[in-house]
Amino acid sequence: LKERVILFLEEYMTNRDFMEADRCVRELNAPSFHFQIVKRALILGMEKAPNTHSESIKAMTDLISQFYKEQMFSQDHIIQGHKFCIDSLPDLSLDIPNASSYLRQMIEIGIAKSYLPHDFVKTHFI
């Protein structure tokens, strides 16, 4: 599953085809894995980001937002994926020097797009 997720996320990063991403997630038929998709989307967005105003960050937050709007991903899955990244920041920062600022920006976007609760930063990212 992990390899398939990485492939469709990378494909989405280049073509922004939500219908194709939607089809891939439906084919996985693994709702309990949705938090892992969120996690991988966040990490890929950070890995590909040359700066905090990166198209990769926008692409991945737009994708998560669309999955939330389409009710494919629950807010709990989205929160779980973000929490995993927060907990992994020390390791992520070894490979992605600005991981903390990228993740903070992605969280702020998630709050603005309402797929993360308004108190998420206070509760999970102190």
mmCIF file of C-alpha atoms in Angstrom, residues 7-112:
data_model
loop_
_atom_site.group_PDB
_atom_site.id
_atom_site.type_symbol
_atom_site.label_atom_id
_atom_site.label_comp_id
_atom_site.label_asym_id
_atom_site.label_seq_id
_atom_site.Cartn_x
_atom_site.Cartn_y
_atom_site.Cartn_z
ATOM 1 C CA LEU A 7 3.182 6.859 -6.511
ATOM 2 C CA PHE A 8 -0.252 8.448 -6.651
ATOM 3 C CA LEU A 9 0.840 11.366 -4.429
ATOM 4 C CA GLU A 10 3.838 12.053 -6.657
ATOM 5 C CA GLU A 11 1.592 11.843 -9.696
ATOM 6 C CA TYR A 12 -0.858 14.272 -8.096
ATOM 7 C CA MET A 13 2.035 16.628 -7.363
ATOM 8 C CA THR A 14 2.763 16.888 -11.087
ATOM 9 C CA ASN A 15 -0.716 16.872 -12.641
ATOM 10 C CA ARG A 16 -3.106 18.004 -9.839
ATOM 11 C CA ASP A 17 -5.710 15.516 -11.087
ATOM 12 C CA PHE A 18 -7.981 15.051 -8.084
ATOM 13 C CA MET A 19 -10.222 12.564 -9.893
ATOM 14 C CA GLU A 20 -7.239 10.259 -10.430
ATOM 15 C CA ALA A 21 -6.140 10.632 -6.796
ATOM 16 C CA ASP A 22 -9.706 9.921 -5.693
ATOM 17 C CA ARG A 23 -9.798 6.785 -7.857
ATOM 18 C CA CYS A 24 -6.488 5.569 -6.396
ATOM 19 C CA VAL A 25 -7.682 6.004 -2.817
ATOM 20 C CA ARG A 26 -10.949 4.216 -3.583
ATOM 21 C CA GLU A 27 -9.033 1.337 -5.206
ATOM 22 C CA LEU A 28 -6.921 0.959 -2.065
ATOM 23 C CA ASN A 29 -10.172 0.266 -0.200
ATOM 24 C CA ALA A 30 -8.422 0.809 3.129
ATOM 25 C CA PRO A 31 -10.128 3.554 5.181
ATOM 26 C CA SER A 32 -8.039 2.648 8.221
ATOM 27 C CA PHE A 33 -4.998 3.624 6.127
ATOM 28 C CA HIS A 34 -6.228 7.161 5.377
ATOM 29 C CA PHE A 35 -4.156 8.699 8.169
ATOM 30 C CA GLN A 36 -1.079 7.174 6.508
ATOM 31 C CA ILE A 37 -2.024 8.877 3.237
ATOM 32 C CA VAL A 38 -2.276 12.201 5.086
ATOM 33 C CA LYS A 39 1.109 11.556 6.727
ATOM 34 C CA ARG A 40 2.768 10.704 3.393
ATOM 35 C CA ALA A 41 1.160 13.755 1.718
ATOM 36 C CA LEU A 42 2.531 16.043 4.417
ATOM 37 C CA ILE A 43 6.000 14.514 4.249
ATOM 38 C CA LEU A 44 6.084 14.663 0.442
ATOM 39 C CA GLY A 45 4.968 18.299 0.540
ATOM 40 C CA MET A 46 7.811 19.081 2.935
ATOM 41 C CA GLU A 47 10.402 17.080 0.983
ATOM 42 C CA LYS A 48 9.603 18.849 -2.278
ATOM 43 C CA ALA A 49 9.343 22.341 -0.749
ATOM 44 C CA PRO A 50 12.120 24.749 -1.673
ATOM 45 C CA ASN A 51 10.544 27.340 0.654
ATOM 46 C CA THR A 52 7.446 27.836 2.790
ATOM 47 C CA HIS A 53 5.435 29.318 -0.092
ATOM 48 C CA SER A 54 5.959 26.213 -2.146
ATOM 49 C CA GLU A 55 3.614 24.735 -4.713
ATOM 50 C CA SER A 56 4.218 21.307 -3.142
ATOM 51 C CA ILE A 57 2.817 22.515 0.182
ATOM 52 C CA LYS A 58 -0.183 24.014 -1.601
ATOM 53 C CA ALA A 59 -0.728 20.864 -3.654
ATOM 54 C CA MET A 60 -0.726 18.526 -0.663
ATOM 55 C CA THR A 61 -2.901 20.755 1.541
ATOM 56 C CA ASP A 62 -5.344 21.206 -1.354
ATOM 57 C CA LEU A 63 -5.477 17.430 -1.796
ATOM 58 C CA ILE A 64 -6.133 16.785 1.903
ATOM 59 C CA SER A 65 -8.779 19.517 1.874
ATOM 60 C CA GLN A 66 -10.520 17.989 -1.133
ATOM 61 C CA PHE A 67 -10.547 14.518 0.425
ATOM 62 C CA TYR A 68 -12.068 16.066 3.555
ATOM 63 C CA LYS A 69 -14.707 17.993 1.577
ATOM 64 C CA GLU A 70 -15.603 14.818 -0.319
ATOM 65 C CA GLN A 71 -15.925 13.055 3.068
ATOM 66 C CA MET A 72 -13.355 10.456 2.087
ATOM 67 C CA PHE A 73 -11.075 11.368 5.000
ATOM 68 C CA SER A 74 -12.416 11.999 8.470
ATOM 69 C CA GLN A 75 -11.051 14.801 10.593
ATOM 70 C CA ASP A 76 -9.758 12.136 12.984
ATOM 71 C CA HIS A 77 -7.671 10.569 10.201
ATOM 72 C CA ILE A 78 -6.342 13.982 9.208
ATOM 73 C CA ILE A 79 -5.466 14.835 12.822
ATOM 74 C CA GLN A 80 -3.788 11.454 13.270
ATOM 75 C CA GLY A 81 -1.638 11.996 10.150
ATOM 76 C CA HIS A 82 -0.590 15.445 11.359
ATOM 77 C CA LYS A 83 0.173 14.161 14.867
ATOM 78 C CA PHE A 84 2.396 11.455 13.413
ATOM 79 C CA CYS A 85 4.408 14.118 11.579
ATOM 80 C CA ILE A 86 4.637 16.271 14.704
ATOM 81 C CA ASP A 87 5.889 13.299 16.708
ATOM 82 C CA SER A 88 8.403 12.513 13.953
ATOM 83 C CA LEU A 89 9.749 16.073 13.604
ATOM 84 C CA PRO A 90 13.163 15.319 15.145
ATOM 85 C CA ASP A 91 13.744 12.585 12.551
ATOM 86 C CA LEU A 92 12.118 14.512 9.695
ATOM 87 C CA SER A 93 14.313 17.528 10.456
ATOM 88 C CA LEU A 94 17.420 15.458 9.774
ATOM 89 C CA ASP A 95 16.386 15.053 6.133
ATOM 90 C CA ILE A 96 14.262 18.202 5.763
ATOM 91 C CA PRO A 97 16.009 21.099 7.525
ATOM 92 C CA ASN A 98 12.913 23.349 7.551
ATOM 93 C CA ALA A 99 10.451 20.589 8.403
ATOM 94 C CA SER A 100 9.132 22.371 11.488
ATOM 95 C CA SER A 101 8.287 25.595 9.648
ATOM 96 C CA TYR A 102 6.841 23.680 6.682
ATOM 97 C CA LEU A 103 4.654 21.581 8.950
ATOM 98 C CA ARG A 104 3.530 24.641 10.896
ATOM 99 C CA GLN A 105 2.503 26.286 7.624
ATOM 100 C CA MET A 106 0.610 23.161 6.554
ATOM 101 C CA ILE A 107 -1.183 23.101 9.908
ATOM 102 C CA GLU A 108 -2.131 26.774 9.562
ATOM 103 C CA ILE A 109 -3.515 26.050 6.095
ATOM 104 C CA GLY A 110 -5.444 23.060 7.488
ATOM 105 C CA ILE A 111 -7.015 25.260 10.156
ATOM 106 C CA ALA A 112 -7.877 27.920 7.578
#
